[in-house]
Amino acid sequence: CAKREKLTERKPSKDVCGYPLSIFFIVVNEFCERFSYYGMRAVLVLYFKHFLQWDDDLATSIYHTFVALCYLTPILGAIVADSWLGKFKTIVYLSIVYTIGQVAMAVSAVHDITDSNRDGTPDNMTFHVALSMVGLFLIALGTGGIKPCVAAFGGDQFSEHQDKQRRTFFSVFYLCINGGSLLSTIITPILRGQECGIYSQQKCYSLAFGVPAALMVVALVVFIVGSGMYYKAEPEGNIMLDVCKCIGFAINNRYRHRSNQYPRRQHWMDWAEEKYDKLLIAQIKMVLKVLFLYIPLPMFWTLFDQKGSRWTLQATTMNGYFGKLVIQPDQMQIFNPILILTLVPIMDSVIYPLIKKCGFNFTPLKRMTVGMFLAAMAFVCAALVQVEIDKTLPVFPSASQSQLKLLNMGSSAVTVNLPGNESLTLNAAQASDKYFTFETEQIIVSVGSPGMTQAIFLKRKSRQTLLIPSVISNEWLLTQDLTCKPGQGNNEIRFVNGMNMPVNVTTSAVDLGLIEPFYYSTYSTIKNGETKFSLLSGSQSCEYIKDFGFGGSYTFFIPSTFVFGPDCQDSITVVEDIEPNSVHMALQIPQYFFITAGEVMFSVTGLEFSYSQAPSNMKAVLQAGWLFTVAIGNFIVLIVAEIAKLPNKWAEYVLFASLLVLVCIIFSTMAYFYTYIDPSEIEDQFSKKVDEDEDDKDKREKAEIKMTASHVSLQRAPGESEKNV
């Protein structure tokens, strides 16, 4: 016992401006850790889609599985810290695991590791998938495991007379969380947009994951450096385990006494009275009452966490130009921390006091209900935005269809007859305005007057362009066109050479190579913004400039009449195969506003409500229950998406909004019948009752002693003195 007292004795710590010096290390650690986590998570779904080549549904499913694990592991971290290692060692050990996971993610994104043919695409995708999954598991274990420890460890550093400083610390701690989230959401998408590689230049996911890994190393080092200044409380046993054991005993005892011959008890937890203290049972009853209210809450998180998956994927089909500023799809998430930092003080100092002045009793549960409704409205906004996006998306061929576009490479107009369509006149060096859809693999095409007819064989579920030569009797070429929107907001371009001499086309980033006469190049990826093309043929050259948007596909045709020189800009024909993104990303701002306003009213209020309704020694239990609702919410995304299988994304958004409105109604009904309590008063009543019972016990013992003394006095032998007795 003496040894234990020595270990847990609080050492006097150095104070700076009234605050323990040790908390500055904890604050810096939290900022770097949150930067690391949110930075990695901001680009994660795009990494799945564009590096690992997964489709939208699989990318979304793995993303939400990862987030769910991040909110399940806090329970494990709390048990380890309270029962075994203590908070300090738990943070250090799991931070090492966390760092290894971040490094594994950075290594998994280096495409050159398995790119043996140096074409920019990994040849062994299994290696990258396996390493990234191991990395994500370690990150989930690390970030979740330290989540319940860091804030509590910071609070432990303050002595009893530093209540004001402790409250300020938690405010700064929350600010660091949002500050790290904000900066990382701005920076890591920029890093992802860079191009890097040893043999071929590709999107730099390794850098986007590498910087968060470096920040996690900094977080770990800073935390360890402050080791000698920390107050490290010894583990005192895990209250969550005690709660689980008590509940388990009550259930088991009730089952063993299920016969009608045993009298019923007021509450099923009362069946634990044979073994456990009545105060503990009363505290568990209070916790269960709140946990019952938690049952509908996961649906809010189902919608909330889709801002990092579905909404990011939605942004990839939108226009990110904000004047001269270009916003990447994964950078749209910055509106969440910005709005949080703005709305929290506005709600606390303006909105809530104003509602109170109006005489409306805006209780915490009512705030949470409104927050859920606002989140549903956010998804209604997302559905409306998706409808606008769908209007601009091309209609690609189904599995039984083929699509064909026509390009006249000649210097004079031609008439083309396609089956099932009216005659079409194509001017010189021009293409048809649209793709023609056919249900059969073979069609008969007639060109010219008098016409020349050929049988064209089309591939199902594909788009192709028929290159009509200037001399109709020459070979007709079919190109393979794109059947999906270019990813990550990039553009896909190719050149068709209609001249009788080869042309070399290059840019500062891409070399399209030498294009033979009457032939075409393969597709090349071009980023948004202005791009300068250099066209070379022998000693002749031309500079062609094109300003690209997001997500378009283009065919540039060099006609037979093309003349090299300073005036060649207008001689090239631009064919827009896939329209660039035209719906602006600014349309996502309302849905981010609603989801963030909902978060402020739901999440912040929910934590406050849980804290106020929890017994003094079980606030960690309710915190674990709250985090568990986040995990369940992310699993619901997977279940609903798999069961629904809706073909239209807007319909999926409406489905989620409808489910949350339904849950909102259920929760409001439950909240109506909830009675607010003061746990401290209930605990005081039990303490008072225990004191009274102890007083009664003392009185009974004194009375028994007095009666015994009187009885002995009456029974003593004659002449025996009372003193001897």
XYZ file of C-alpha atoms in Angstrom:
725
model
C 0.000 0.000 0.000
C 2.822 2.375 0.835
C 4.417 1.648 -2.541
C 1.119 2.337 -4.344
C 0.654 5.644 -2.536
C 4.135 6.660 -3.587
C 3.406 5.880 -7.249
C 0.166 7.817 -7.336
C 1.398 10.813 -5.338
C 1.074 13.990 -7.401
C 4.408 15.671 -7.996
C 4.465 19.460 -8.005
C 4.550 20.546 -11.648
C 5.931 23.676 -13.216
C 3.246 26.230 -14.068
C 3.283 28.658 -16.986
C 0.692 31.450 -16.735
C -1.164 29.355 -14.180
C -1.256 26.207 -16.340
C 0.801 23.043 -15.863
C 3.654 23.001 -18.380
C 2.828 19.383 -19.207
C -0.467 20.251 -20.945
C 1.328 22.151 -23.705
C 2.883 18.869 -24.835
C -0.565 17.245 -24.771
C -2.154 20.067 -26.799
C 0.558 19.900 -29.474
C 0.215 16.121 -29.545
C -3.547 16.369 -30.112
C -3.178 18.929 -32.904
C -0.649 16.785 -34.786
C -2.655 13.594 -34.254
C -5.893 15.146 -35.526
C -4.019 16.598 -38.521
C -2.684 13.121 -39.221
C -6.081 11.403 -38.941
C -8.258 13.878 -40.818
C -5.585 14.497 -43.455
C -5.377 10.808 -44.266
C -9.147 10.392 -44.162
C -9.796 13.374 -46.468
C -8.199 11.654 -49.478
C -8.992 8.057 -48.506
C -12.078 7.453 -50.646
C -10.345 8.905 -53.729
C -7.352 6.662 -53.038
C -9.685 3.659 -53.073
C -11.379 4.754 -56.276
C -8.487 6.012 -58.383
C -5.387 4.231 -57.059
C -6.834 0.855 -56.050
C -9.343 1.096 -58.927
C -12.413 0.233 -56.807
C -15.899 1.301 -57.828
C -17.910 3.879 -55.873
C -19.828 1.315 -53.803
C -16.787 -0.687 -52.691
C -14.822 2.491 -51.938
C -17.714 3.792 -49.820
C -18.132 0.457 -48.008
C -14.468 0.130 -47.013
C -14.341 3.810 -46.003
C -17.287 3.453 -43.608
C -15.975 0.133 -42.263
C -12.741 1.921 -41.368
C -14.563 4.823 -39.693
C -16.718 2.351 -37.748
C -13.609 0.572 -36.438
C -12.171 3.925 -35.360
C -15.196 4.353 -33.080
C -15.324 0.775 -31.798
C -11.719 0.623 -30.578
C -12.135 3.435 -27.964
C -13.892 0.878 -25.764
C -10.807 -1.341 -25.952
C -8.515 1.619 -25.277
C -10.490 2.644 -22.202
C -10.409 -0.891 -20.770
C -6.648 -1.233 -21.335
C -5.920 2.192 -19.813
C -8.143 1.836 -16.749
C -7.442 -1.820 -15.941
C -3.887 -2.475 -17.041
C -1.442 0.062 -18.487
C -2.736 3.449 -17.363
C -3.415 6.386 -19.672
C 0.216 7.384 -20.361
C 1.498 3.980 -21.449
C -1.683 3.294 -23.444
C -1.237 6.538 -25.391
C 2.456 5.838 -26.078
C 2.064 2.190 -27.140
C -0.997 2.755 -29.314
C 0.569 5.870 -30.852
C 3.441 3.662 -32.020
C 0.902 1.294 -33.592
C -0.842 4.329 -35.097
C 2.420 5.631 -36.602
C 3.259 2.256 -38.141
C -0.197 2.220 -39.744
C 0.266 5.682 -41.257
C 3.677 4.707 -42.656
C 2.155 1.536 -44.131
C -0.507 3.645 -45.876
C 2.148 5.955 -47.342
C 4.183 3.000 -48.635
C 1.093 1.311 -50.090
C 0.487 4.405 -52.256
C 3.922 4.274 -53.963
C 2.999 2.925 -57.392
C 6.638 2.442 -58.474
C 7.113 -0.436 -56.007
C 5.311 -2.916 -58.289
C 5.309 -0.962 -61.561
C 7.788 -3.215 -63.360
C 6.751 -2.137 -66.873
C 6.884 1.552 -65.840
C 3.517 2.478 -67.331
C 2.366 4.338 -64.213
C 0.023 1.544 -63.051
C 0.945 -0.966 -60.292
C 1.332 -4.493 -61.678
C 0.660 -6.238 -58.347
C -2.413 -4.564 -56.912
C -2.759 -7.299 -54.268
C 0.364 -5.972 -52.516
C -0.997 -2.414 -52.376
C -4.459 -3.521 -51.229
C -3.078 -5.824 -48.518
C -0.621 -3.222 -47.185
C -3.259 -0.471 -47.142
C -5.756 -2.714 -45.298
C -3.115 -3.559 -42.663
C -2.327 0.153 -42.367
C -5.977 1.109 -41.928
C -6.496 -1.556 -39.256
C -3.488 -0.290 -37.283
C -4.670 3.314 -37.650
C -8.161 2.390 -36.433
C -6.645 0.575 -33.447
C -4.338 3.509 -32.666
C -6.610 6.517 -33.155
C -9.568 4.812 -31.493
C -7.513 3.420 -28.621
C -6.040 6.782 -27.617
C -9.276 8.718 -28.182
C -10.717 8.221 -24.662
C -7.308 8.665 -23.011
C -5.753 11.905 -24.278
C -8.401 14.392 -23.082
C -8.766 12.624 -19.728
C -4.976 12.473 -19.319
C -4.826 16.231 -19.937
C -7.488 16.803 -17.305
C -5.471 14.737 -14.807
C -2.618 17.254 -14.980
C -4.602 19.938 -13.138
C -4.836 20.075 -9.362
C -8.084 20.635 -7.475
C -7.667 24.432 -7.271
C -7.270 24.783 -11.082
C -10.888 24.239 -12.149
C -10.940 27.381 -14.311
C -7.723 26.409 -16.086
C -9.064 22.887 -16.644
C -12.174 24.251 -18.394
C -9.979 26.485 -20.570
C -7.822 23.469 -21.438
C -10.801 21.510 -22.742
C -11.852 24.483 -24.883
C -8.351 24.740 -26.344
C -8.300 20.967 -26.773
C -11.517 21.114 -28.833
C -10.070 24.015 -30.838
C -6.980 21.918 -31.641
C -9.180 19.106 -32.937
C -10.965 21.409 -35.365
C -7.805 23.355 -36.205
C -5.960 20.168 -37.120
C -8.955 18.983 -39.125
C -9.237 22.289 -40.998
C -5.568 22.582 -41.955
C -5.198 18.933 -42.955
C -8.336 19.057 -45.120
C -6.851 22.018 -46.976
C -3.288 20.726 -47.286
C -3.526 16.985 -48.018
C -5.786 17.342 -51.106
C -3.206 19.811 -52.492
C -0.471 17.243 -51.864
C -2.597 14.558 -53.522
C -2.996 16.778 -56.582
C 0.774 16.915 -57.098
C 2.439 14.446 -59.446
C 5.299 12.259 -58.262
C 7.035 9.012 -59.104
C 10.431 7.574 -59.971
C 9.640 6.258 -63.445
C 6.254 7.842 -64.240
C 4.406 10.803 -62.771
C 1.077 10.006 -61.081
C -1.180 11.604 -58.458
C 0.890 11.739 -55.280
C -1.159 9.760 -52.763
C 2.099 8.642 -51.144
C 2.852 12.280 -50.244
C -0.752 12.877 -49.116
C -0.383 9.931 -46.702
C 3.289 10.569 -45.950
C 2.814 14.047 -44.446
C 0.145 12.801 -41.963
C 2.531 9.947 -41.088
C 5.273 12.499 -40.378
C 2.881 14.532 -38.219
C 2.048 11.389 -36.243
C 5.759 10.843 -35.610
C 5.963 14.451 -34.364
C 2.922 13.882 -32.138
C 4.514 10.792 -30.596
C 7.905 12.442 -30.044
C 6.379 15.576 -28.475
C 4.251 13.498 -26.121
C 7.207 11.374 -24.993
C 9.429 14.459 -24.489
C 7.003 15.722 -21.841
C 7.061 12.389 -19.982
C 8.970 13.656 -16.934
C 6.429 16.444 -16.306
C 3.229 14.380 -16.378
C 1.131 13.288 -13.447
C 0.497 9.606 -14.187
C -2.381 8.158 -12.198
C -2.250 4.427 -11.624
C -5.072 2.335 -13.181
C -7.880 1.946 -10.648
C -10.018 -0.681 -12.356
C -12.459 -0.321 -15.190
C -15.940 0.818 -14.253
C -17.232 -0.460 -17.610
C -16.269 -4.005 -16.634
C -18.002 -3.580 -13.252
C -21.126 -2.331 -15.005
C -21.119 -5.250 -17.430
C -20.613 -7.769 -14.610
C -23.450 -6.245 -12.582
C -25.828 -6.254 -15.560
C -24.816 -9.825 -16.403
C -25.458 -10.975 -12.833
C -28.880 -9.279 -12.796
C -29.912 -10.973 -16.036
C -28.621 -14.356 -14.922
C -30.247 -14.061 -11.487
C -33.570 -13.051 -13.022
C -33.411 -16.030 -15.386
C -32.761 -18.436 -12.491
C -35.725 -16.970 -10.578
C -38.127 -16.743 -13.490
C -40.778 -18.891 -11.790
C -43.964 -17.182 -10.581
C -43.226 -18.299 -7.019
C -40.597 -15.543 -6.768
C -41.985 -12.037 -6.181
C -41.487 -9.533 -8.971
C -39.154 -6.616 -8.406
C -39.662 -2.999 -9.387
C -36.807 -2.986 -11.911
C -34.981 -5.902 -13.512
C -31.650 -4.492 -12.272
C -32.900 -5.022 -8.703
C -32.103 -8.716 -9.173
C -28.439 -7.784 -8.668
C -29.019 -6.650 -5.053
C -27.904 -10.048 -3.697
C -24.325 -9.339 -4.778
C -23.890 -5.650 -5.666
C -24.243 -2.382 -3.778
C -27.561 -0.537 -4.158
C -25.781 2.686 -5.106
C -24.033 0.960 -8.031
C -27.353 -0.515 -9.159
C -29.024 2.917 -8.991
C -26.181 4.413 -11.037
C -26.507 1.683 -13.665
C -30.255 2.371 -13.887
C -29.478 6.014 -14.685
C -26.995 4.975 -17.373
C -29.395 2.477 -18.960
C -32.060 5.158 -19.098
C -29.768 7.341 -21.220
C -28.473 4.420 -23.308
C -32.075 3.587 -24.208
C -32.336 7.071 -25.735
C -29.187 6.320 -27.746
C -30.907 3.556 -29.749
C -32.133 5.836 -32.612
C -28.972 7.987 -32.682
C -26.789 5.910 -35.074
C -28.957 7.028 -38.001
C -27.631 10.575 -37.627
C -24.050 9.347 -37.986
C -25.118 7.253 -40.976
C -25.781 10.488 -42.832
C -23.100 12.640 -41.220
C -20.062 10.534 -42.133
C -21.098 10.281 -45.783
C -19.701 13.766 -46.289
C -16.304 12.084 -46.505
C -17.431 9.396 -48.967
C -20.524 9.978 -51.125
C -20.283 13.766 -51.009
C -16.606 13.715 -51.974
C -17.393 11.422 -54.901
C -20.221 13.776 -55.847
C -17.776 16.699 -55.875
C -15.569 14.879 -58.421
C -18.350 15.403 -60.988
C -18.566 19.145 -60.304
C -16.776 22.337 -61.343
C -14.268 23.526 -58.715
C -13.411 26.983 -60.065
C -14.014 29.710 -57.463
C -12.712 32.615 -59.501
C -8.945 32.170 -59.731
C -9.037 29.695 -56.838
C -9.407 26.008 -57.702
C -10.976 23.749 -55.064
C -10.224 20.018 -55.202
C -13.171 17.629 -54.581
C -11.760 16.431 -51.251
C -11.162 20.028 -50.126
C -14.890 20.738 -49.942
C -14.814 19.057 -46.521
C -13.089 22.175 -45.125
C -16.503 23.814 -44.858
C -17.344 21.479 -41.971
C -14.624 22.620 -39.508
C -14.948 26.234 -40.702
C -18.685 26.214 -40.025
C -18.193 24.446 -36.676
C -15.801 27.133 -35.471
C -18.317 29.742 -36.644
C -21.616 28.206 -35.546
C -20.678 26.989 -32.048
C -20.169 30.507 -30.582
C -23.138 31.875 -32.569
C -25.422 29.147 -31.229
C -24.235 29.557 -27.636
C -24.227 33.360 -27.506
C -27.031 34.331 -29.900
C -29.428 31.597 -31.043
C -30.029 29.718 -27.782
C -30.387 32.888 -25.606
C -32.782 34.351 -28.184
C -34.926 31.215 -28.135
C -34.937 31.320 -24.341
C -36.063 34.961 -24.345
C -38.963 34.000 -26.583
C -40.159 31.730 -23.773
C -39.534 28.459 -25.573
C -38.102 25.651 -23.442
C -35.453 24.419 -25.894
C -34.265 21.397 -23.918
C -31.183 19.362 -24.940
C -33.317 16.548 -26.366
C -35.303 19.051 -28.434
C -32.043 20.484 -29.773
C -30.886 17.005 -30.742
C -34.184 16.374 -32.538
C -33.780 19.577 -34.539
C -30.178 18.594 -35.308
C -31.341 15.276 -36.767
C -33.917 17.058 -38.905
C -31.289 19.489 -40.221
C -29.082 16.538 -41.218
C -32.021 15.094 -43.167
C -32.439 18.441 -44.933
C -28.739 18.316 -45.856
C -29.362 15.089 -47.746
C -32.386 16.580 -49.476
C -30.053 19.340 -50.693
C -27.535 16.695 -51.801
C -30.281 14.933 -53.760
C -31.257 18.173 -55.529
C -27.603 18.815 -56.417
C -27.311 15.243 -57.749
C -30.360 15.775 -59.965
C -28.646 18.797 -61.517
C -25.435 16.795 -61.996
C -27.312 13.920 -63.647
C -28.701 16.329 -66.230
C -25.155 17.043 -67.421
C -23.846 13.461 -67.373
C -23.658 11.595 -70.692
C -25.850 8.549 -71.276
C -23.433 5.675 -71.748
C -24.437 2.463 -73.571
C -25.920 -0.427 -71.624
C -24.602 -3.987 -71.849
C -26.724 -4.642 -74.962
C -26.036 -1.324 -76.711
C -23.295 0.347 -78.744
C -22.744 4.018 -79.518
C -21.142 5.619 -82.555
C -19.927 9.117 -83.388
C -18.852 10.307 -86.856
C -15.855 12.488 -87.793
C -15.416 13.809 -91.337
C -11.656 13.983 -92.036
C -12.191 15.349 -95.566
C -12.068 18.917 -96.873
C -15.660 18.889 -98.159
C -19.062 18.086 -96.686
C -20.427 14.519 -96.861
C -23.818 12.948 -96.334
C -24.022 9.925 -94.030
C -26.906 7.471 -93.700
C -27.191 5.428 -90.519
C -29.833 2.733 -89.890
C -32.815 4.051 -87.981
C -31.717 7.705 -88.369
C -32.301 10.479 -90.871
C -29.556 11.476 -93.302
C -26.827 13.532 -91.636
C -24.650 16.137 -93.373
C -21.162 16.573 -91.896
C -19.219 19.676 -92.858
C -15.501 19.473 -93.605
C -13.360 18.622 -90.574
C -16.429 18.374 -88.352
C -17.920 15.678 -86.109
C -21.488 14.738 -85.300
C -22.989 16.544 -82.316
C -23.879 13.337 -80.485
C -23.362 9.612 -80.267
C -25.886 7.412 -82.071
C -27.121 4.389 -80.114
C -27.627 0.962 -81.714
C -28.986 -2.308 -80.368
C -27.192 -4.494 -82.943
C -23.489 -5.265 -83.297
C -23.434 -4.794 -87.101
C -24.770 -1.738 -88.941
C -24.664 -0.613 -92.560
C -23.254 2.883 -93.098
C -23.572 4.795 -96.358
C -21.323 7.807 -97.030
C -21.371 10.281 -99.932
C -23.565 10.762 -102.963
C -23.500 8.480 -104.775
C -22.949 6.603 -101.568
C -20.335 4.100 -100.615
C -21.668 1.468 -98.230
C -19.790 -0.546 -95.632
C -20.704 -2.913 -92.835
C -19.443 -1.609 -89.490
C -19.006 -3.971 -86.545
C -19.572 -2.311 -83.182
C -18.633 -3.518 -79.712
C -21.375 -3.844 -77.148
C -21.258 -1.551 -74.103
C -18.727 0.677 -75.871
C -18.421 4.034 -77.569
C -16.591 4.372 -80.874
C -15.857 7.093 -83.424
C -15.913 6.362 -87.158
C -13.154 8.313 -88.950
C -14.384 9.011 -92.485
C -11.332 9.610 -94.739
C -11.159 12.372 -97.349
C -10.990 9.646 -100.006
C -14.078 7.551 -99.277
C -12.610 4.435 -100.820
C -9.749 4.410 -98.314
C -9.880 2.475 -95.051
C -12.469 3.571 -92.495
C -11.073 3.567 -88.953
C -12.949 2.991 -85.688
C -11.560 4.464 -82.462
C -12.352 3.228 -78.963
C -13.827 6.075 -76.915
C -14.311 6.518 -73.156
C -17.378 5.001 -71.504
C -17.035 6.806 -68.173
C -16.295 10.267 -66.866
C -12.584 10.954 -66.309
C -11.736 10.588 -62.635
C -10.423 13.092 -60.064
C -11.645 16.047 -62.130
C -9.011 15.385 -64.822
C -9.535 15.507 -68.579
C -8.784 12.871 -71.221
C -7.595 14.086 -74.628
C -6.369 12.641 -77.928
C -5.341 13.996 -81.343
C -6.435 12.800 -84.775
C -4.016 13.569 -87.611
C -5.819 14.303 -90.879
C -2.685 15.403 -92.748
C -0.492 13.287 -95.014
C 2.574 13.847 -92.815
C 3.334 12.633 -89.256
C 2.914 15.111 -86.391
C 4.510 15.025 -82.948
C 2.362 16.471 -80.121
C 3.800 17.278 -76.695
C 2.987 19.293 -73.581
C 5.052 20.170 -70.513
C 3.500 17.224 -68.647
C 2.559 14.686 -71.354
C 4.143 13.494 -74.588
C 1.447 12.179 -76.937
C 4.143 10.928 -79.280
C 4.333 10.799 -83.065
C 0.928 10.516 -84.754
C 1.024 8.890 -88.190
C -0.965 10.354 -91.158
C -4.726 9.648 -90.986
C -4.366 8.041 -87.567
C -4.980 8.953 -83.909
C -3.181 8.980 -80.574
C -4.159 7.171 -77.393
C -5.859 9.085 -74.584
C -3.695 11.197 -72.296
C -4.648 12.737 -68.957
C -4.588 16.524 -68.642
C -5.256 18.481 -65.458
C -7.662 21.395 -65.304
C -6.359 24.816 -66.291
C -4.521 26.202 -69.287
C -2.360 23.760 -71.270
C -0.006 24.571 -74.146
C 0.466 21.941 -76.868
C 3.467 21.926 -79.196
C 2.809 20.464 -82.662
C 5.950 19.589 -84.630
C 6.395 18.184 -88.129
C 9.905 18.368 -89.522
C 11.050 21.956 -89.148
C 7.497 23.278 -88.820
C 5.896 23.988 -85.447
C 2.735 25.352 -83.888
C 1.662 26.342 -80.366
C -1.925 25.430 -79.489
C -3.446 26.580 -76.173
C -6.559 25.150 -74.543
C -8.130 26.016 -71.174
C -9.594 22.875 -69.588
C -12.285 22.523 -66.981
C -13.015 19.404 -64.907
C -13.936 15.918 -66.109
C -14.145 16.426 -69.894
C -13.049 14.240 -72.799
C -11.859 15.807 -76.070
C -10.735 14.808 -79.551
C -8.552 17.385 -81.328
C -8.631 17.000 -85.109
C -5.769 18.347 -87.250
C -7.370 18.823 -90.712
C -5.655 18.285 -94.051
C -5.819 22.055 -94.597
C -3.854 22.755 -91.401
C -1.032 25.315 -91.815
C 1.777 25.600 -89.266
C 2.510 29.069 -87.981
C 1.397 31.675 -85.450
C -2.219 31.597 -86.693
C -2.756 27.848 -86.308
C -4.848 28.166 -83.106
C -8.193 28.342 -84.914
C -7.360 25.643 -87.477
C -7.764 22.704 -85.069
C -11.245 21.231 -84.617
C -12.217 20.512 -80.995
C -14.701 17.641 -80.545
C -16.239 17.421 -77.070
C -16.839 13.692 -76.515
C -17.786 14.057 -72.839
C -19.011 17.383 -71.506
C -16.868 18.832 -68.688
C -18.369 19.282 -65.244
C -20.681 22.274 -65.376
C -22.491 22.093 -62.015
C -20.520 24.261 -59.583
C -19.178 22.922 -56.280
C -20.643 25.970 -54.549
C -24.002 24.181 -54.733
C -22.676 21.795 -52.072
C -22.295 24.605 -49.531
C -25.985 24.496 -48.390
C -25.761 20.778 -47.636
C -22.527 21.335 -45.679
C -24.225 24.164 -43.783
C -27.215 22.014 -42.821
C -25.120 18.982 -41.840
C -22.783 21.148 -39.716
C -25.651 23.022 -38.052
C -27.146 19.616 -37.334
C -23.831 18.427 -35.889
C -23.584 21.436 -33.568
C -27.138 20.956 -32.269
C -26.930 17.159 -32.137
C -23.365 16.204 -31.259
C -22.321 19.060 -28.966
C -25.681 19.032 -27.182
C -25.678 15.232 -26.974
C -22.312 15.196 -25.216
C -23.515 17.872 -22.794
C -26.745 15.951 -22.130
C -24.903 12.674 -21.575
C -22.495 14.324 -19.148
C -25.294 15.962 -17.143
C -27.369 12.759 -16.881
C -24.481 10.416 -16.027
C -23.449 9.413 -12.506
C -20.126 10.850 -11.401
C -18.199 7.592 -11.850
C -19.872 6.486 -15.112
C -19.360 9.382 -17.476
C -16.784 7.286 -19.343
C -19.385 4.531 -19.802
C -21.774 6.938 -21.527
C -18.884 8.361 -23.584
C -18.147 4.834 -24.803
C -21.838 4.352 -25.592
C -21.892 7.614 -27.544
C -18.873 6.588 -29.638
C -20.496 3.199 -30.203
C -23.475 4.927 -31.884
C -21.022 6.472 -34.385
C -19.658 3.022 -35.241
C -23.138 1.546 -35.688
C -24.094 4.491 -37.911
C -21.247 3.721 -40.281
C -22.244 0.063 -40.448
C -25.806 1.127 -41.335
C -24.427 2.861 -44.451
C -23.146 -0.495 -45.655
C -26.385 -2.321 -44.874
C -28.741 0.226 -46.458
C -26.566 0.679 -49.542
C -26.388 -3.093 -50.093
C -30.093 -3.746 -49.526
C -31.404 -0.746 -51.460
C -29.222 -1.125 -54.597
C -30.756 2.036 -56.055
C -29.569 2.888 -59.594
C -29.774 6.655 -59.012
C -27.656 8.364 -56.377
C -30.254 11.090 -55.793
C -32.745 8.381 -54.839
C -30.258 6.972 -52.317
C -29.865 10.435 -50.756
C -33.657 10.774 -50.484
C -33.851 7.302 -48.900
C -31.321 8.224 -46.210
C -33.096 11.539 -45.560
C -36.447 9.756 -45.222
C -35.024 7.185 -42.808
C -33.576 9.938 -40.612
C -36.879 11.848 -40.575
C -38.620 8.637 -39.464
C -36.012 8.073 -36.746
C -36.338 11.746 -35.779
C -40.059 11.239 -35.108
C -39.327 8.133 -33.012
C -36.625 9.943 -31.035
C -38.852 12.963 -30.361
C -41.525 10.628 -28.982
C -38.979 8.951 -26.697
C -37.666 12.344 -25.617
C -41.198 13.515 -24.756
C -41.512 10.814 -22.104
C -37.984 11.256 -20.741
C -37.676 12.776 -17.272
C -34.513 14.765 -16.592
C -32.677 13.827 -13.400
C -29.894 15.160 -11.224
C -27.552 12.187 -10.658
C -25.735 13.934 -7.802
C -28.979 14.280 -5.819
C -29.784 10.596 -6.257
C -26.250 9.624 -5.226
C -26.505 11.950 -2.181
C -29.761 10.273 -1.145
C -28.091 6.879 -1.177
C -25.076 8.240 0.714
C -27.392 9.827 3.290
C -29.311 6.579 3.645
C -26.067 4.669 4.142
C -25.001 7.169 6.836
C -28.370 6.826 8.604
C -28.098 3.041 8.460
C -24.612 3.241 9.951
C -25.888 5.560 12.737
C -28.729 3.138 13.484
C -26.241 0.266 13.525
C -24.014 2.150 15.976
C -27.001 2.900 18.222
C -28.059 -0.761 18.165
C -24.555 -1.907 19.025
C -24.358 0.575 21.943
C -27.768 -0.560 23.186
C -26.717 -4.213 22.994
C -23.516 -3.464 24.943
C -25.510 -1.618 27.619
C -28.032 -4.435 27.935
C -25.244 -6.986 28.199
C -23.538 -4.957 30.924
C -26.779 -4.721 32.924
C -27.384 -8.433 32.610
C -23.881 -9.282 33.821
C -24.263 -6.843 36.719
C -27.408 -8.644 37.847
C -25.798 -12.078 37.581
C -22.481 -11.395 39.424
C -21.686 -13.305 42.628
C -22.452 -11.804 46.056
C -19.664 -9.620 47.310
C -18.114 -9.330 43.820
C -17.317 -5.751 43.069
C -18.674 -3.992 39.950
C -15.128 -2.976 39.074
C -13.985 -6.581 38.848
C -16.976 -7.443 36.734
